[in-house]
PDB file of C-alpha atoms in Angstrom:
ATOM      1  CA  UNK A   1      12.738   1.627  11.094  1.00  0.00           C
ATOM      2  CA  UNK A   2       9.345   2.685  10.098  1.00  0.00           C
ATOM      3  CA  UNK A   3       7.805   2.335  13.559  1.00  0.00           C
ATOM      4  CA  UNK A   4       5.293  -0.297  14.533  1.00  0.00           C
ATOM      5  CA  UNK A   5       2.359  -2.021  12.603  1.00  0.00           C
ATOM      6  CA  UNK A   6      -0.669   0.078  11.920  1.00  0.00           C
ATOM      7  CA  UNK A   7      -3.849   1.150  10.503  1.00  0.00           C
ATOM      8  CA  UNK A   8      -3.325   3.715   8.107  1.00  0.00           C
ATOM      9  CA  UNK A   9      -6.910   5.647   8.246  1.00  0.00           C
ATOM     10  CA  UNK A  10      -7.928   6.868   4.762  1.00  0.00           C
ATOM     11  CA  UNK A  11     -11.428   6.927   3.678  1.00  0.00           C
ATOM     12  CA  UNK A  12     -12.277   8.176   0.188  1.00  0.00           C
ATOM     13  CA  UNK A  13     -14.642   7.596  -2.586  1.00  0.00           C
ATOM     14  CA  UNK A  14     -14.027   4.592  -5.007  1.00  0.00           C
ATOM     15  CA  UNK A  15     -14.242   5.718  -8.338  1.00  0.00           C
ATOM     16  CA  UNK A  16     -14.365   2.085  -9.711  1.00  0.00           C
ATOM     17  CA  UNK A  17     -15.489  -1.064  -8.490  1.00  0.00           C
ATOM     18  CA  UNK A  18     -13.432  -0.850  -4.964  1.00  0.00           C
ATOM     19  CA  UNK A  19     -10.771   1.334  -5.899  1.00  0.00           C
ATOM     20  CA  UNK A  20     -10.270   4.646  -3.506  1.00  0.00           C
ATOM     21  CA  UNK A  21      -7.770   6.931  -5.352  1.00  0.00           C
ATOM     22  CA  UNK A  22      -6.588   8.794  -2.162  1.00  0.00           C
ATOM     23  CA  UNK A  23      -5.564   4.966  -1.084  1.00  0.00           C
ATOM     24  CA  UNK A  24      -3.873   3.976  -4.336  1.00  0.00           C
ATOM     25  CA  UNK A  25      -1.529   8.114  -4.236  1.00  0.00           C
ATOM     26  CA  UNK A  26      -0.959   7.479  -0.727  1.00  0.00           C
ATOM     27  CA  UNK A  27       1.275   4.367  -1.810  1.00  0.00           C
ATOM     28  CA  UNK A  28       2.769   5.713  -4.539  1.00  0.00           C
ATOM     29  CA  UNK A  29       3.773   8.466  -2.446  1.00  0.00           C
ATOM     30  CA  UNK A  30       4.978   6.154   0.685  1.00  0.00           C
ATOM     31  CA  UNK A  31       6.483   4.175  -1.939  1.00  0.00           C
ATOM     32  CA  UNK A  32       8.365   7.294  -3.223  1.00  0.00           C
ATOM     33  CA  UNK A  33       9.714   7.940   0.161  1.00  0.00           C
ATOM     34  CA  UNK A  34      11.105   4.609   0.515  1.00  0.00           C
ATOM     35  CA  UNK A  35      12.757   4.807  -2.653  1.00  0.00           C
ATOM     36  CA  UNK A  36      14.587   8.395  -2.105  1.00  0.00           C
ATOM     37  CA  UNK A  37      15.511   6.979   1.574  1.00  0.00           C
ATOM     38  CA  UNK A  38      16.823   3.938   0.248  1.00  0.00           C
ATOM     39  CA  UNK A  39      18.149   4.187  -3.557  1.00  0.00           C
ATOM     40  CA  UNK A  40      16.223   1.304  -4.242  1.00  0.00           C
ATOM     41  CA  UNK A  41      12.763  -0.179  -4.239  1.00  0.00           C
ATOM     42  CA  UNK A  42      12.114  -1.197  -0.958  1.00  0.00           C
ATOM     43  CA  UNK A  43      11.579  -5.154   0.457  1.00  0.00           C
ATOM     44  CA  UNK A  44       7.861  -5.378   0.811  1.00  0.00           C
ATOM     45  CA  UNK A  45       4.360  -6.710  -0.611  1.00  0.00           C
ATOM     46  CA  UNK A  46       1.624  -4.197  -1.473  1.00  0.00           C
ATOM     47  CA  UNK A  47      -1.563  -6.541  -1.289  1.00  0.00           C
ATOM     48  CA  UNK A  48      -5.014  -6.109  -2.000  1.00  0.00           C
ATOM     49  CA  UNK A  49      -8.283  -7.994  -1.530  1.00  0.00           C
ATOM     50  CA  UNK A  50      -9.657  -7.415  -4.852  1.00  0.00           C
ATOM     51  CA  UNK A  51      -7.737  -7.589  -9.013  1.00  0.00           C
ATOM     52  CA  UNK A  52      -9.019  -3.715  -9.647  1.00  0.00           C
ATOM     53  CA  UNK A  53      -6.953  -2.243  -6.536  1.00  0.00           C
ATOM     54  CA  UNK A  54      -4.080  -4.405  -7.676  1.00  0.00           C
ATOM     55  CA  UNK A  55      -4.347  -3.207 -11.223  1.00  0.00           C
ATOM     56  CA  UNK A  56      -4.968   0.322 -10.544  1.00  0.00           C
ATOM     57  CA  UNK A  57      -1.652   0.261  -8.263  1.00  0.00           C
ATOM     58  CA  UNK A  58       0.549  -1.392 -10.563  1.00  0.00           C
ATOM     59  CA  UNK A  59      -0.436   0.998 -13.597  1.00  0.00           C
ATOM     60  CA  UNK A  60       0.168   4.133 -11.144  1.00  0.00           C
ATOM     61  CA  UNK A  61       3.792   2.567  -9.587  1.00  0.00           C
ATOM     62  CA  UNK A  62       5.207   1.104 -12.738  1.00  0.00           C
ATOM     63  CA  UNK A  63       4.875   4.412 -14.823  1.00  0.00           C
ATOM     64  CA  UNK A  64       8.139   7.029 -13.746  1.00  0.00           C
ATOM     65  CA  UNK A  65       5.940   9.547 -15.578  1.00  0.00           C
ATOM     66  CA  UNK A  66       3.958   9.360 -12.006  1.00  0.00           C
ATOM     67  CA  UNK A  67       6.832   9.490 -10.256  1.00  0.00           C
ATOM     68  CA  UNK A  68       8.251  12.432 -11.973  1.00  0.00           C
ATOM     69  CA  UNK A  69       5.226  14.077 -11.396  1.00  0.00           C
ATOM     70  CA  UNK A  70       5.333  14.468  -7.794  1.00  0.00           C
ATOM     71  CA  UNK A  71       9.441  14.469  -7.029  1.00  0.00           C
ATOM     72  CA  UNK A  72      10.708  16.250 -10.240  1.00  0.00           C
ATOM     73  CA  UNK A  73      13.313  15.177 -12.877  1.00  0.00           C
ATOM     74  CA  UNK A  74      16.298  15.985 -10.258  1.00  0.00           C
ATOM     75  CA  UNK A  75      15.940  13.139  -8.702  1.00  0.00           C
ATOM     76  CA  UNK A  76      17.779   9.773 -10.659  1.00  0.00           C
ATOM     77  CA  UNK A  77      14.431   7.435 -10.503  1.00  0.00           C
ATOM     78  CA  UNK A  78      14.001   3.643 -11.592  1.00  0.00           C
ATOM     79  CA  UNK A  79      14.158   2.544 -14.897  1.00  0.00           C
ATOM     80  CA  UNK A  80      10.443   1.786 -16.735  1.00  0.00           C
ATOM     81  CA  UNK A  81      11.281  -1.958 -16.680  1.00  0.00           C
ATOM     82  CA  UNK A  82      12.624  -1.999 -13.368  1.00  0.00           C
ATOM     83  CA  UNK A  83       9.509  -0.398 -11.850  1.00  0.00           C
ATOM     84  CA  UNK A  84       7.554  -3.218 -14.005  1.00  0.00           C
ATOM     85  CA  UNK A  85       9.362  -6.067 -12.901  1.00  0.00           C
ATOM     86  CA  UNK A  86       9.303  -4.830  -9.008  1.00  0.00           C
ATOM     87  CA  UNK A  87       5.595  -4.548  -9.177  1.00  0.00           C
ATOM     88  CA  UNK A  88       5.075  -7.736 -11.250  1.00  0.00           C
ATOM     89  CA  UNK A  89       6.699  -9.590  -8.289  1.00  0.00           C
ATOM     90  CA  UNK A  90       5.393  -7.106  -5.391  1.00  0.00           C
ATOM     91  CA  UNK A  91       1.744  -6.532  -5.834  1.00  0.00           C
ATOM     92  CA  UNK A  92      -1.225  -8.706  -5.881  1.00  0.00           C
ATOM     93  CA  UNK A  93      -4.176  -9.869  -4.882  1.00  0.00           C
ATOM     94  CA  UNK A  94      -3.658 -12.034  -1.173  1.00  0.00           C
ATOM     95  CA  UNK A  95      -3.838 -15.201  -3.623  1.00  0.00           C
ATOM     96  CA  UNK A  96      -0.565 -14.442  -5.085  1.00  0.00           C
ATOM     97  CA  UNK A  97       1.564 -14.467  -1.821  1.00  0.00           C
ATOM     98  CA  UNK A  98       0.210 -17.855  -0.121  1.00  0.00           C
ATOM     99  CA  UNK A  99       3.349 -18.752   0.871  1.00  0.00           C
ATOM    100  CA  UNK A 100       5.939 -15.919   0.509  1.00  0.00           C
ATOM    101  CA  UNK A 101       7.507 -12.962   2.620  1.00  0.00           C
ATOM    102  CA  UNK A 102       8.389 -10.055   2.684  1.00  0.00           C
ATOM    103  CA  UNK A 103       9.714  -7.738   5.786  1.00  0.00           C
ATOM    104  CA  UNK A 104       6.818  -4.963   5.388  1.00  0.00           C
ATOM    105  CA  UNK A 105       3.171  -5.442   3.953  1.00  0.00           C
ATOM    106  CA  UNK A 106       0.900  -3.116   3.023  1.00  0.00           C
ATOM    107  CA  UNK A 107      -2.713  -3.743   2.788  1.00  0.00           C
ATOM    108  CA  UNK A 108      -4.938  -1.889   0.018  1.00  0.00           C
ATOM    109  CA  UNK A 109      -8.401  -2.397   1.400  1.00  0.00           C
ATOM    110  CA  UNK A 110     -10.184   0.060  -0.896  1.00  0.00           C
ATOM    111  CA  UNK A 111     -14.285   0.445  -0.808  1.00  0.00           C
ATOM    112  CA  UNK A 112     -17.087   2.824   0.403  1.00  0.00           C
ATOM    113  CA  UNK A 113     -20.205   3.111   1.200  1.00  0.00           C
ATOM    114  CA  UNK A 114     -21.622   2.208  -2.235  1.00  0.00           C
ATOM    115  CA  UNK A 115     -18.633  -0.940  -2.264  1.00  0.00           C
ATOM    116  CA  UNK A 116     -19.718  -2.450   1.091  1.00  0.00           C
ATOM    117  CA  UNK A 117     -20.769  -5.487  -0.239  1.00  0.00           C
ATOM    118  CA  UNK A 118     -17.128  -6.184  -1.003  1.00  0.00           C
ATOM    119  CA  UNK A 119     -15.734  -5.444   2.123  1.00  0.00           C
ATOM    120  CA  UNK A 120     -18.570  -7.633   3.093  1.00  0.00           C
ATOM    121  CA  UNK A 121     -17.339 -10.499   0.831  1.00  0.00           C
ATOM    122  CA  UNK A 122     -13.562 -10.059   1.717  1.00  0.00           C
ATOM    123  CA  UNK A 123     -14.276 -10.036   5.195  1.00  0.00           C
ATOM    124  CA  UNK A 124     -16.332 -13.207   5.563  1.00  0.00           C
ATOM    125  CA  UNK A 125     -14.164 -15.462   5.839  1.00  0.00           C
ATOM    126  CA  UNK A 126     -10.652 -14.969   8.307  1.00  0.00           C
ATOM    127  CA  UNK A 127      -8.426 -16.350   5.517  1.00  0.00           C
ATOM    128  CA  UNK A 128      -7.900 -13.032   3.020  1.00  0.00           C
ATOM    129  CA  UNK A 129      -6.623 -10.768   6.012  1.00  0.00           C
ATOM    130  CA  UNK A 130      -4.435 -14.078   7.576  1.00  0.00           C
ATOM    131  CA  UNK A 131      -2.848 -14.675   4.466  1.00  0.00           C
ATOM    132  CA  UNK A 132      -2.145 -11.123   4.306  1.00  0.00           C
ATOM    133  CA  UNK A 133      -0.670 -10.847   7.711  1.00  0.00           C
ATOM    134  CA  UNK A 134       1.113 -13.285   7.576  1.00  0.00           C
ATOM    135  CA  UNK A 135       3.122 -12.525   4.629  1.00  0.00           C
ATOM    136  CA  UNK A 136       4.703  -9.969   6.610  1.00  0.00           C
ATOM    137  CA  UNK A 137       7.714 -10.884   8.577  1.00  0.00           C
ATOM    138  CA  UNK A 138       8.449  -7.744  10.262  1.00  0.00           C
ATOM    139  CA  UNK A 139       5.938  -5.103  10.025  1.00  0.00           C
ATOM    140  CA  UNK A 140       2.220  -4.795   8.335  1.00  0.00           C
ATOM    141  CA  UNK A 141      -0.175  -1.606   7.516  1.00  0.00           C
ATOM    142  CA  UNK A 142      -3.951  -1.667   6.665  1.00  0.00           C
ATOM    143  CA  UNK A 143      -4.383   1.027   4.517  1.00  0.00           C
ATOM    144  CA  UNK A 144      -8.225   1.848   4.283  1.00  0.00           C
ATOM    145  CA  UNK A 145     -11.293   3.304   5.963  1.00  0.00           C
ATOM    146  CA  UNK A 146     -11.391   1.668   9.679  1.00  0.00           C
ATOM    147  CA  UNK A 147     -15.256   3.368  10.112  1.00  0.00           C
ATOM    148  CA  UNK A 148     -16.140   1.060   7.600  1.00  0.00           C
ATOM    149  CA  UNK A 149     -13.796  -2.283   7.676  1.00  0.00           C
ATOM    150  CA  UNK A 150     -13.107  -2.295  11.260  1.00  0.00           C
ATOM    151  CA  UNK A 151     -16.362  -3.428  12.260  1.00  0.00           C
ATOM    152  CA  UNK A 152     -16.084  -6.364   9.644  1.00  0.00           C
ATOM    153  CA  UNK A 153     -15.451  -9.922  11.184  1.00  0.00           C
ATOM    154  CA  UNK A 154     -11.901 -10.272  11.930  1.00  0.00           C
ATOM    155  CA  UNK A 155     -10.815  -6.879  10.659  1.00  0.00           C
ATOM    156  CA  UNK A 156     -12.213  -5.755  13.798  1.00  0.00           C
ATOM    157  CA  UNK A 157     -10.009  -7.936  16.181  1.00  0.00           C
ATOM    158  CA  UNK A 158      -7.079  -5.684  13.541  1.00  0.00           C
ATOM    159  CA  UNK A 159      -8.854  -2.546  14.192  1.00  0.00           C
ATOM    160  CA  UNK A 160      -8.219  -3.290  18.104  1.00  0.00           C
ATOM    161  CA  UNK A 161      -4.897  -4.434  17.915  1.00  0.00           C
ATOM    162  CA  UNK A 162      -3.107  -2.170  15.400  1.00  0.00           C
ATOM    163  CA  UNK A 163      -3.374   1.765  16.368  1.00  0.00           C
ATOM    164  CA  UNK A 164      -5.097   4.327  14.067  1.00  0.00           C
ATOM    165  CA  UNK A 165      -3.001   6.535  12.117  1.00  0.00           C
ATOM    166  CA  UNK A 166      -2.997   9.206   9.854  1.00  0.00           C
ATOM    167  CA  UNK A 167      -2.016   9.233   5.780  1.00  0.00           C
ATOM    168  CA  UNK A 168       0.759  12.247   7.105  1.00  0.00           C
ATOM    169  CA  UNK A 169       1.743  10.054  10.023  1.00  0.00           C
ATOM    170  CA  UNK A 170       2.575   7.129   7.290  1.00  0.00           C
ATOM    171  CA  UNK A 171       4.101   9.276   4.750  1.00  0.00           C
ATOM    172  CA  UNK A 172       6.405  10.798   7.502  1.00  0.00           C
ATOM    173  CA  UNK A 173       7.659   6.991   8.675  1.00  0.00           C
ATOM    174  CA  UNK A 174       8.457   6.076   4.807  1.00  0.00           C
ATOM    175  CA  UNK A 175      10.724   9.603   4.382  1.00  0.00           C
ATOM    176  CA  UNK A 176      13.341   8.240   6.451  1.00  0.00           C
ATOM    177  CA  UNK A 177      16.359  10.066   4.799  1.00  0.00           C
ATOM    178  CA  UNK A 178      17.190  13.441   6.266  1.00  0.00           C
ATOM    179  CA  UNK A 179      18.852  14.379   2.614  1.00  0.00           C
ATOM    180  CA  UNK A 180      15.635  13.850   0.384  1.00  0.00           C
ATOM    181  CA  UNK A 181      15.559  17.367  -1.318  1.00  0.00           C
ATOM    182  CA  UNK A 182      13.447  20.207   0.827  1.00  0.00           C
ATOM    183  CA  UNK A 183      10.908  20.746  -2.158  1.00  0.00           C
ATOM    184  CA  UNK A 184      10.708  16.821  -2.818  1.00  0.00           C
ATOM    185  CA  UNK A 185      10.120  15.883   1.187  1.00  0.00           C
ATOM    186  CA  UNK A 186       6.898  18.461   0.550  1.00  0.00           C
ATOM    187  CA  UNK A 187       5.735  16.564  -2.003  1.00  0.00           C
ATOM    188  CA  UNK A 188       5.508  13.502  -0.593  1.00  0.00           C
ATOM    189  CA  UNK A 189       3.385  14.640   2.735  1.00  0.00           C
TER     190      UNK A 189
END
């Protein structure tokens, strides 16, 4: 159980076209969390709004080097070509999931100040954050700057419904497994 729906506020700078780093390590490390809880990659769609989000995400998730990185080498992690099939089939742009499920979805919004016209575009019209939601059977998580998306048309009927909560808050939900290694659970918060 990783609690109820929610916003996931994290604001950042996007270092190309819409893409906020601090978004794109914050599901890597959820994702990581998942993972060690589970054993496995975890049931859910990570979805963006825009191809350079998507891409960014799948070339941080599908390289172990990444993973390594933040949890070690003690820790038995997905093969390359598993972690490039999972994201092949799990991540996209809203386009690719007309018509699919998953239990849990995760929405990449990405942009910044400088991007707004983006947000602008991918807010205009109620069908990119529908499809989205309704992908997810069970549970779904904007992951972006509220100040600036949740006073976009109908990301601000989300930004009322869902409640606000921190990057820690959603790391903490996704390290369900009391037995993830002391030194690994720190660096995934």
């Amino acid at each position: 159980d990783i609690g109820k729906s929610a916003w996931v506020q994290i604001a950042g700078k996007a270092n190309y076209k819409q893409v906020v780093p601090e978004q794109v390590e914050l599901v890597l490390h959820a994702l990581l969390g998942l993972y060690l809880s589970h054993g496995e990659l975890p049931p859910l769609y990570i979805i963006s709004p825009f191809k350079q989000i998507k891409k960014d995400l799948i070339e941080r998730i599908a390289n172990p080097d990444h993973w390594r990185s933040i949890i070690g080498g003690s820790v038995k992690l997905p093969k390359k070509t598993e972690l490039r099939d999972w994201c092949r089939e799990h991540i996209g742009t809203v386009h690719t999931f007309q018509g699919k499920e998953k239990s849990i979805v995760w929405m990449v919004l990405g942009c910044d100040d400088a991007t707004v016209g983006a947000a602008n575009w991918a807010s205009d019209k109620p069908n990119l954050l529908n499809v989205a939601i309704t992908r997810a059977q069970h549970r779904f998580f904007l992951i972006g700057d509220a100040g600036l998306w949740g006073d976009k048309p109908f990301f601000r009927d989300a930004k009322s419904q869902l409640p606000l909560i921190s990057p820690h808050d959603f790391q903490n939900r996704m390290n369900l497994h009391p037995k993830i290694p002391q030194g690994v659970a720190k660096n995934l918060i």
